[in-house]
Coordinates of C-alpha atoms and ligand atoms in Angstrom, one line a residue:
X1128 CA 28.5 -2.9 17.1
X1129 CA 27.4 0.3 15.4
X1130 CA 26.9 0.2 11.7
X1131 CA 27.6 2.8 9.3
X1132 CA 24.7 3.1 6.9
X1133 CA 23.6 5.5 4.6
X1134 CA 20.1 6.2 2.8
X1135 CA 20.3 7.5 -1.3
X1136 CA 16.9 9.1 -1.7
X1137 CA 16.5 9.6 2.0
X1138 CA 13.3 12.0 1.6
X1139 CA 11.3 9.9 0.0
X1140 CA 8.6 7.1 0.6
X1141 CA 11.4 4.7 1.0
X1142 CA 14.1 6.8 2.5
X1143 CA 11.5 7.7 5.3
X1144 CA 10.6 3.9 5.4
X1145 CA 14.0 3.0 5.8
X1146 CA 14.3 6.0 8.7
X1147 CA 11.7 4.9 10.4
X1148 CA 13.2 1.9 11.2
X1149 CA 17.0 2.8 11.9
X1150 CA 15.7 5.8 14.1
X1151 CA 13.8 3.1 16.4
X1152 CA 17.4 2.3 17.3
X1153 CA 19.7 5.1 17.2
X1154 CA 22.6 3.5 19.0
X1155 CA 22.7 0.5 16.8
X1156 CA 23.7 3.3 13.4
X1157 CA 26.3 5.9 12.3
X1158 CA 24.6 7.6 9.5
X1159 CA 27.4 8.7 6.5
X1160 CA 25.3 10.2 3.8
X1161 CA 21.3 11.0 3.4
X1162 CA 20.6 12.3 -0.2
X1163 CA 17.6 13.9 -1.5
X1164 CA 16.2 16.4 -4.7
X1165 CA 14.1 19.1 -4.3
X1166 CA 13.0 18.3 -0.3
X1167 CA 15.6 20.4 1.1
X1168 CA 13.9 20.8 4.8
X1169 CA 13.1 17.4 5.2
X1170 CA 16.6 16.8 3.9
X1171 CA 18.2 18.5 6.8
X1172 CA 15.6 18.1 9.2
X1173 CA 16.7 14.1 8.7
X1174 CA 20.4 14.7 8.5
X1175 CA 20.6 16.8 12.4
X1176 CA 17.8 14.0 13.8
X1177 CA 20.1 11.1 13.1
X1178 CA 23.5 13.4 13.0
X1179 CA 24.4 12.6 9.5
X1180 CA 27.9 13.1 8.6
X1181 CA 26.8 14.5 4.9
X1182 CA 23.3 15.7 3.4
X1183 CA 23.4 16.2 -0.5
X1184 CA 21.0 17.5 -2.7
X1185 CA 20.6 16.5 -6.1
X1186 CA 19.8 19.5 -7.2
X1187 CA 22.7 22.9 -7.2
X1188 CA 20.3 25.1 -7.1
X1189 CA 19.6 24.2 -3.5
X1190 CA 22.9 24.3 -2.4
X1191 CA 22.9 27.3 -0.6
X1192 CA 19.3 26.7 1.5
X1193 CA 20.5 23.3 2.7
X1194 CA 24.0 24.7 3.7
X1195 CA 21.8 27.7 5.8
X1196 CA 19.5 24.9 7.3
X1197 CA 22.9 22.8 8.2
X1198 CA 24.7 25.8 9.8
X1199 CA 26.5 25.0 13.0
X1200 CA 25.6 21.4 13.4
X1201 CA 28.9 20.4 12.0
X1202 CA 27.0 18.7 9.0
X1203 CA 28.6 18.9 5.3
X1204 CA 26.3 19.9 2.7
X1205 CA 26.9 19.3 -1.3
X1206 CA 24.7 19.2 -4.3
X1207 CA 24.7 17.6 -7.7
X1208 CA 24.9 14.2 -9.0
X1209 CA 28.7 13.6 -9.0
X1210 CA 28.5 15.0 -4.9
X1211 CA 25.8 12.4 -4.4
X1212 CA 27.7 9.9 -6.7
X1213 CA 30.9 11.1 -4.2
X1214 CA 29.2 10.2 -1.2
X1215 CA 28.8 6.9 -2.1
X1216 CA 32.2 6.1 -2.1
X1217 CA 32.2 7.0 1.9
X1218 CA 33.3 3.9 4.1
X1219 CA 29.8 2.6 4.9
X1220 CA 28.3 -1.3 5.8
X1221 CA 25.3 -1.1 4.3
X1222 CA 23.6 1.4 2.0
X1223 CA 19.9 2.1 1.1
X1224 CA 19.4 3.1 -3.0
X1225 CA 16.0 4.5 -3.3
X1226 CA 16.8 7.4 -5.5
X1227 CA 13.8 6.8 -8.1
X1228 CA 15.0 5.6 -11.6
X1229 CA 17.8 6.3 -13.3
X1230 CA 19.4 8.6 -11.6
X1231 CA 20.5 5.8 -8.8
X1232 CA 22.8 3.4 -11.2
X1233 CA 26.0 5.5 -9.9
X1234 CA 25.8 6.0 -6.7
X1235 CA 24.7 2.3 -6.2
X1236 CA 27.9 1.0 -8.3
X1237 CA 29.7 3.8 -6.5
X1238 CA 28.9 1.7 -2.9
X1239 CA 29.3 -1.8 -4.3
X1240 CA 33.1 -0.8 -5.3
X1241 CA 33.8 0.5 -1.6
X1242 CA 32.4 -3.4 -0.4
X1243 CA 29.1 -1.7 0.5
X1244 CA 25.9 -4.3 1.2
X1245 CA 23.3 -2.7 -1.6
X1246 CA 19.6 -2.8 -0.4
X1247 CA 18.2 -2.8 -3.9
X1248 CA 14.8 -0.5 -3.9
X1249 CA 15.7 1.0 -6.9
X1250 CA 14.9 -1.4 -10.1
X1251 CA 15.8 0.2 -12.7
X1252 CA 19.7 -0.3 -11.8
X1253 CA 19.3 -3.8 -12.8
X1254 CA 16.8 -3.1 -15.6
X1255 CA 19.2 -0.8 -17.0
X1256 CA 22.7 -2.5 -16.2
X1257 CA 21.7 -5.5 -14.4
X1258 CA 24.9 -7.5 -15.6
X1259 CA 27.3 -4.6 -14.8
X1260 CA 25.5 -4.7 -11.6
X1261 CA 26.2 -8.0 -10.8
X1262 CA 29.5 -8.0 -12.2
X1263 CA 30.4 -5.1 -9.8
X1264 CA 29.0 -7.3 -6.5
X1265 CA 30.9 -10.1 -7.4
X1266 CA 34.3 -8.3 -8.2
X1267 CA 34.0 -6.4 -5.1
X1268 CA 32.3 -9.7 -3.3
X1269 CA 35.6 -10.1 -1.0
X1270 CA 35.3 -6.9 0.4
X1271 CA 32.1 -7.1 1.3
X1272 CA 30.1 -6.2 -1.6
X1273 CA 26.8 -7.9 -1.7
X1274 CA 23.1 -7.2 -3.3
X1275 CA 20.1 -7.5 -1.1
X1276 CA 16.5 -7.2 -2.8
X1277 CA 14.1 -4.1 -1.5
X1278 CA 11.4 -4.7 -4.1
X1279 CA 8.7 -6.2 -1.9
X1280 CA 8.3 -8.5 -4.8
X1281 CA 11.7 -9.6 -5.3
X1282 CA 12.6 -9.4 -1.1
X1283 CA 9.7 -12.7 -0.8
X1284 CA 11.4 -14.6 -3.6
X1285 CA 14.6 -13.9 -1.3
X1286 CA 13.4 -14.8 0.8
X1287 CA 11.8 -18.2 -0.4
X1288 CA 14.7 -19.6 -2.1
X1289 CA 16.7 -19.7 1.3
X1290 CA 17.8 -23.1 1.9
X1291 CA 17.0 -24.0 -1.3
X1292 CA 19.2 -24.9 -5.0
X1293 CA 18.3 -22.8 -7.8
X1294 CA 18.3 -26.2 -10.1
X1295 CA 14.9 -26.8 -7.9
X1296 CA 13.3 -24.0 -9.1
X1297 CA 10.9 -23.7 -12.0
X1298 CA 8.9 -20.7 -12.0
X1299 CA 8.7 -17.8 -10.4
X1300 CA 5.5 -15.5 -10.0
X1301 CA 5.3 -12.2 -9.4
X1302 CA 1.9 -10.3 -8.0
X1303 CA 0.8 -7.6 -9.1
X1304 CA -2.4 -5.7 -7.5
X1305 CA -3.3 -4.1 -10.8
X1306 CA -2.9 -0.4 -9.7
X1307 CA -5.7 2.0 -9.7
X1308 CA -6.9 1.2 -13.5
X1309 CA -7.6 -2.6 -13.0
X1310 CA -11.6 -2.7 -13.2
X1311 CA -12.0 0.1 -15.4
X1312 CA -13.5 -0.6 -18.7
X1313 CA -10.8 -0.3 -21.6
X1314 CA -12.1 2.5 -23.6
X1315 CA -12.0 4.6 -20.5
X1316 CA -7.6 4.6 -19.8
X1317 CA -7.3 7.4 -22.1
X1318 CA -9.2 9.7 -20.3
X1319 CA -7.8 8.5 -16.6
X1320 CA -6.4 11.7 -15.4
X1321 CA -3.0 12.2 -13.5
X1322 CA -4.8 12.5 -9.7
X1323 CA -7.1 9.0 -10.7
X1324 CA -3.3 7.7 -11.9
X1325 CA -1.8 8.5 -8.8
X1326 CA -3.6 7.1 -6.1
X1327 CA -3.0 3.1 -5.3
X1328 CA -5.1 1.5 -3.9
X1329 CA -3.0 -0.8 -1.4
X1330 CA 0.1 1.1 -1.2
X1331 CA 1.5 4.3 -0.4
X1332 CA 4.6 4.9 -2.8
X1333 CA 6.0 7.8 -4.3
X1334 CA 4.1 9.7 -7.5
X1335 CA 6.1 7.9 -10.2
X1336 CA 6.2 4.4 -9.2
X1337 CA 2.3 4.6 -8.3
X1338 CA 1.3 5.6 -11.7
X1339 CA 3.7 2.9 -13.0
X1340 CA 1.8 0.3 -11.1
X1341 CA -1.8 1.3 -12.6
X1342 CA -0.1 1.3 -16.1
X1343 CA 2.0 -2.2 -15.3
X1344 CA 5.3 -0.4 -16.1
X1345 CA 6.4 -1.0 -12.6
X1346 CA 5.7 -4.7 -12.8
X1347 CA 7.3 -4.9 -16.3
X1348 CA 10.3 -3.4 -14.7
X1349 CA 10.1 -6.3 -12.4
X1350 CA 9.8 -8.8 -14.8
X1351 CA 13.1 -7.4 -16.1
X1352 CA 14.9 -6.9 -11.8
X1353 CA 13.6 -10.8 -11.4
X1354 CA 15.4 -12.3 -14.6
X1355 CA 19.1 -10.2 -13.5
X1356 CA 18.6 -11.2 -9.8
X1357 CA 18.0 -14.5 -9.9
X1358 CA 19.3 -15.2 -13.4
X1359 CA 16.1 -17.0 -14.7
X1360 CA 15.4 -17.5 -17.7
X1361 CA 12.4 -15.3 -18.9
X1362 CA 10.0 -17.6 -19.8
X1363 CA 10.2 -19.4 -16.3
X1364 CA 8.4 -15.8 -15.2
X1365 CA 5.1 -15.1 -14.3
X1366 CA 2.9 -12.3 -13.6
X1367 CA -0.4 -12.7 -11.2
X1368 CA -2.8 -10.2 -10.7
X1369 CA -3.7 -10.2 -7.2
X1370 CA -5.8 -7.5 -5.5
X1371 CA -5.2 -7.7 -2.0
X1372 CA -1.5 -7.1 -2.5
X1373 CA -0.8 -10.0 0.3
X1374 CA 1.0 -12.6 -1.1
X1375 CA 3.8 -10.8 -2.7
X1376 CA 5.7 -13.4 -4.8
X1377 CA 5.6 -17.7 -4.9
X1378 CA 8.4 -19.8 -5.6
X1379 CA 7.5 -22.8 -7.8
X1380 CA 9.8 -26.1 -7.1
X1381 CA 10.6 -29.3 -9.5
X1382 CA 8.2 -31.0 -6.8
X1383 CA 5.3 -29.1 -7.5
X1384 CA 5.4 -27.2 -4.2
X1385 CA 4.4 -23.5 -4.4
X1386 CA 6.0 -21.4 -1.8
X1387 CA 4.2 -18.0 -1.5
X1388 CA 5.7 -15.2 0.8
X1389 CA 2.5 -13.7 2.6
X1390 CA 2.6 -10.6 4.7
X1391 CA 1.0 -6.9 4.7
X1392 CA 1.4 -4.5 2.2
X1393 CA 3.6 -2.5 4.2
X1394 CA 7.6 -2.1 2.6
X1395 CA 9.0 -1.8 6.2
X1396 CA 9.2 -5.7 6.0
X1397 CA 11.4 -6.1 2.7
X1398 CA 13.6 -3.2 3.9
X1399 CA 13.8 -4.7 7.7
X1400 CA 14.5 -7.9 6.3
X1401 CA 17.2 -6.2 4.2
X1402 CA 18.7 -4.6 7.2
X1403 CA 18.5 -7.0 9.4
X1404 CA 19.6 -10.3 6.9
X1405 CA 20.6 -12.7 7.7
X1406 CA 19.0 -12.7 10.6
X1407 CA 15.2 -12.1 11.4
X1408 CA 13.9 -9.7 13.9
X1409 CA 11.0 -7.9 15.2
X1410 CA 9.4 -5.6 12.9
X1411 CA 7.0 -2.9 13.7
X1412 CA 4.5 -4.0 10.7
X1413 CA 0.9 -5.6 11.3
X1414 CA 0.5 -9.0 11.9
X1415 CA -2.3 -10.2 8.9
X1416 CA -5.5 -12.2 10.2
X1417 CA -6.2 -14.1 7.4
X1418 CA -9.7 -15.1 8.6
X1419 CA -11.0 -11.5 8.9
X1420 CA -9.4 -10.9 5.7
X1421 CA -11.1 -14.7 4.1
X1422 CA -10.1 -14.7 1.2
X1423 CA -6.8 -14.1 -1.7
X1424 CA -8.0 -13.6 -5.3
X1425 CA -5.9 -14.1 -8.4
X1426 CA -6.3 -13.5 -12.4
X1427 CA -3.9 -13.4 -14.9
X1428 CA -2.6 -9.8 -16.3
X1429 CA -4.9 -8.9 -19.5
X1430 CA -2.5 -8.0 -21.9
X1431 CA -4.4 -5.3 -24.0
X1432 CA -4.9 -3.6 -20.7
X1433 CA -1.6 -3.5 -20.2
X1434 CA 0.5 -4.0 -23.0
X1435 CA 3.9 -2.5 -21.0
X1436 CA 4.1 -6.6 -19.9
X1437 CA 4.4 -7.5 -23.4
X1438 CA 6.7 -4.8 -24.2
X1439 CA 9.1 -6.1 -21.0
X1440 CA 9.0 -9.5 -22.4
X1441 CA 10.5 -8.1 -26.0
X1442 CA 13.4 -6.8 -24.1
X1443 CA 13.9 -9.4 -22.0
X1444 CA 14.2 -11.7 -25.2
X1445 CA 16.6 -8.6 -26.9
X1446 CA 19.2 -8.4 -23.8
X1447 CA 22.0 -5.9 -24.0
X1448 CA 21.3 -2.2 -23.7
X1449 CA 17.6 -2.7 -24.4
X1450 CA 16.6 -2.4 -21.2
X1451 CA 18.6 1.4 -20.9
X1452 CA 16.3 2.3 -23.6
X1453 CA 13.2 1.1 -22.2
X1454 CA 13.7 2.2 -18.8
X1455 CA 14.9 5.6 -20.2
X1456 CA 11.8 5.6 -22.6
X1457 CA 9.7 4.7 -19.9
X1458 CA 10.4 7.9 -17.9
X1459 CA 10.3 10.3 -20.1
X1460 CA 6.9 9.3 -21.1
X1461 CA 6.2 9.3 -17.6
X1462 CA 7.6 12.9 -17.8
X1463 CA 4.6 13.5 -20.4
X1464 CA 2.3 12.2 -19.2
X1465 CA 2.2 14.2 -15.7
X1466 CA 3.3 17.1 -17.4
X1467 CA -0.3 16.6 -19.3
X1468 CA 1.2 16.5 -22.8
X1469 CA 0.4 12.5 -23.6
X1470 CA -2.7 10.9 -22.3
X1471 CA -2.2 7.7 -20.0
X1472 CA -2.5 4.8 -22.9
X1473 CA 0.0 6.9 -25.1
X1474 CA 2.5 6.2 -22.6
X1475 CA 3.4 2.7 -23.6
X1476 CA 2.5 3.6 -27.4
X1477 CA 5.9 6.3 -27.3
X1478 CA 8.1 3.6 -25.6
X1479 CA 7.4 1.1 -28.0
X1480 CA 8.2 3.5 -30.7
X1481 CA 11.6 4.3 -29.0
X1482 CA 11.7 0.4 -28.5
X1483 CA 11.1 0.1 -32.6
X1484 CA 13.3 2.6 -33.9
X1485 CA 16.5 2.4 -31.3
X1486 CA 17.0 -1.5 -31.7
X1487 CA 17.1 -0.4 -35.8
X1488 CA 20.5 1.8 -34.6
X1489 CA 23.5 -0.1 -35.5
X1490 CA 25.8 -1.3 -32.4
X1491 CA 23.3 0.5 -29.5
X1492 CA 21.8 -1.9 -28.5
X1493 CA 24.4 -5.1 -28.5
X1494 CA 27.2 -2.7 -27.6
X1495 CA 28.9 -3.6 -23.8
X1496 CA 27.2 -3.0 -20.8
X1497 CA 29.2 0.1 -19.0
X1498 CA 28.6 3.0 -17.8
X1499 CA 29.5 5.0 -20.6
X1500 CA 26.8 2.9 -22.8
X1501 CA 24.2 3.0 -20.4
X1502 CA 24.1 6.9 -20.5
X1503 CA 24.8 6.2 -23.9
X1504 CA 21.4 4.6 -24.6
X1505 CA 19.5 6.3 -21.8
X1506 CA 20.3 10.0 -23.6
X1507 CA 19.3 8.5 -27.3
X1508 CA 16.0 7.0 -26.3
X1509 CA 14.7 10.7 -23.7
X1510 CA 15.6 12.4 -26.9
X1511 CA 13.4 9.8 -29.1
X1512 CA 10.9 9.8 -26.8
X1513 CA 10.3 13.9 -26.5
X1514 CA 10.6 13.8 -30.2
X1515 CA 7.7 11.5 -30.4
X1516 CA 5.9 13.1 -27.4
X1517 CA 6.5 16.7 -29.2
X1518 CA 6.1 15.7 -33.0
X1519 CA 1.9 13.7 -32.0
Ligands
NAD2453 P1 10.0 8.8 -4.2 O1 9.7 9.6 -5.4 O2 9.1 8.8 -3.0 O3 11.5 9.2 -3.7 C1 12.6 9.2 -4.5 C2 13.8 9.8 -3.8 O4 14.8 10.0 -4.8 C3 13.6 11.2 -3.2 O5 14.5 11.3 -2.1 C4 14.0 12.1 -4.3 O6 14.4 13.4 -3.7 C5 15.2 11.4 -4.9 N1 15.4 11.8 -6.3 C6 14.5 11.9 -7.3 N2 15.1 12.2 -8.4 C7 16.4 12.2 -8.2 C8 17.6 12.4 -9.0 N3 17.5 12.7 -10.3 N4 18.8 12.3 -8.4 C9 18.9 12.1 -7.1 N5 17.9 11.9 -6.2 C10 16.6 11.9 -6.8 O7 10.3 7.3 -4.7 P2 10.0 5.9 -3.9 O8 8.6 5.5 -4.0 O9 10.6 6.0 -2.5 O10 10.9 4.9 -4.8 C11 12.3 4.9 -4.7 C12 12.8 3.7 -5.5 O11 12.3 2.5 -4.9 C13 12.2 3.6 -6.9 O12 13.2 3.0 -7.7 C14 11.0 2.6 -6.8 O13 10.8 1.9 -8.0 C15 11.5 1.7 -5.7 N6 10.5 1.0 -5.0 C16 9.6 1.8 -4.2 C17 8.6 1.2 -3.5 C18 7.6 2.0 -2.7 O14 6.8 1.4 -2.0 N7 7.7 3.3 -2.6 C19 8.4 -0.2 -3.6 C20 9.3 -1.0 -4.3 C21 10.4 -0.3 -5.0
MG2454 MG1 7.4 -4.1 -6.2

């Protein structure tokens, strides 16, 4: 049976991830909708190889190149957020979200509504509106509306807990390789340019969430996606630095059994497994010889190194719309910082100040989780943050 699927954030290093596998097997597919920003070739290049119903940009202004590049294949072309938001409400079985931050909270809701399975790459849907999330599966659960993890991290917790009761479980640990900053000394982060910040040194990921991995934001975002997913309670989650990047999560049980998820560093397996759940099959990723490789290592995340854990715990323990704020914080400083106006280290000093001073605004933070609120939030804390940023 053929499945309709379609791929939010198709250009990118998920998106092609997530291509490379569904073009392996053409028949088994009907593409709806690929989405992408500024990428326009590869946009259209993707949507006539796997003869997309619709390609839409994010972006208006590059409307007019992708409708020239789509001439004559019979194609649709749109841009701009509500089009991409629009073409989430197409009929489709299972849909990819790997738009990168924010930006990919409506179009996932958007799916879950039509009774959509959402492969979760994108985190910060559930760090910013994890229960609205959730609350949308499970109202549109009949239909077919389901949440699958994508977060390599989150994908081998999945995957540990099948079979098993969630009263079982104690802890849960996260990995984290420590991005491309881990072994420097302290006193150096400030002068880590954008280039050192954007190479990892296991993975191959877009810009952004790279440069979140060396500064931990990407794993304090996943301390946040693993308390909405599996509803535990913060202080049952852990974060392990592990260098190898090879065991991607453990599950902890009331036994004292530790059940770690082990495979390559290679996000073909978490989306695969996505694809393909419930069932198993054969993916193209490498098979890992653990006696060449010898031996795992594991410390626990140093704190003053990387203080946006600490941070991620404080929202955790604050709830509501916190997590809009951080998130929101979180990228604009990111904005900053690779537009070479805040130096690495004052990265998690301006979202702590948009931490401090938003959760002092009356009714933001506890008000309900909706839409509305979440841009609500999201808006309040860019603008804190470029005041900070503009204002040091
Ligand atoms: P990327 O930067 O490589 O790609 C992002 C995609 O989103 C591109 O198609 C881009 O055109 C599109 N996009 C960017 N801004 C947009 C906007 N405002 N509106 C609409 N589309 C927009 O990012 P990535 O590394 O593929 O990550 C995608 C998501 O998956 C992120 O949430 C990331 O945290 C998560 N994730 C990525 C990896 C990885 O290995 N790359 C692993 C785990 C989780
Ligand atoms: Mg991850």
């Amino acid at each position: 049976m053929t499945r309709r699927i379609s791929i939010f954030g198709s250009t990118g290093s998920i998106g092609e991830s997530t291509i490379d596998l569904v073009a392996r097997d053409p028949q088994a597919y009907h593409i709806v909708a690929l989405t992408g920003g500024h990428n326009v070739a590869r946009l259209a290049e993707q949507a006539i190889q796997l003869k997309a119903e619709i390609a839409v940009t994010a972006h208006e202004a590059n409307l007019a190149d992708l409708r020239a590049r789509l001439e004559g294949t019979g194609i649709e072309a749109a841009a701009g957020a509500t089009a991409i938001e629009e073409a989430a409400r197409r009929p489709a079985d299972w849909v990819m979200s790997a738009i990168v931050g924010a930006a990919g909270l409506p179009p996932g809701l958007a799916a879950l509504e039509t009774g959509a399975t959402l492969a979760l790459a994108n985190k910060e849907s559930l760090v910013t509106a994890g229960p609205l999330v959730l609350a949308t599966a499970a109202k549109h659960r009949e239909k077919g509306a389901r949440l699958l993890p994508v977060d390599s991290e989150h994908s081998a917790v999945f995957q540990g807990l099948v079979g098993e009761e969630m009263d079982a479980v104690e802890r849960i640990i996260i990995t984290a390789s420590g991005g491309a900053f881990r072994d420097w000394p302290l006193e150096e982060l400030k002068n880590a340019t954008l280039a050192q910040a954007s190479s990892h040194p296991n993975w191959d990921m877009g810009q952004r969430i790279t440069i979140d991995s060396a500064s931990m934001f990407n794993k304090a975002l996943e301390l946040i996606e693993t308390r909405e997913f599996f509803g535990v309670s913060p202080d049952r989650i852990e974060v392990l630095v592990h260098p190898q990047s090879l065991v991607h999560a453990l599950v902890g049980f009331s036994d004292g059994a530790l059940m770690a998820h082990v495979g390559p560093a290679d996000m073909r397996h978490a989306i695969g497994y996505a694809l393909h759940w419930p069932e198993r099959r054969h993916l193209p990723v490498d098979r890992l010889d653990l006696a060449a490789i010898g031996r795992l290592d594991f410390r626990p995340p140093d704190e003053r190194r990387w203080p946006a854990l600490r941070l991620a715990r404080e929202v955790m323990a604050e709830g509501g719309l916190s997590g809009a704020v951080f998130n929101a914080a979180k990228e604009s400083a990111l904005d900053g910082f690779i537009a070479g106006e805040i130096d690495f280290v004052r990265m998690s000093e301006v979202v702590e100040e948009v931490l401090t001073r938003l959760s002092a605004v009356a009714g933001l933070i506890h008000a309900e989780i909706n839409l509305d609120n979440v841009r609500a939030a999201d808006q309040m804390a860019r603008t804190e943050a470029r005041r900070i940023i503009e204002t040091a």
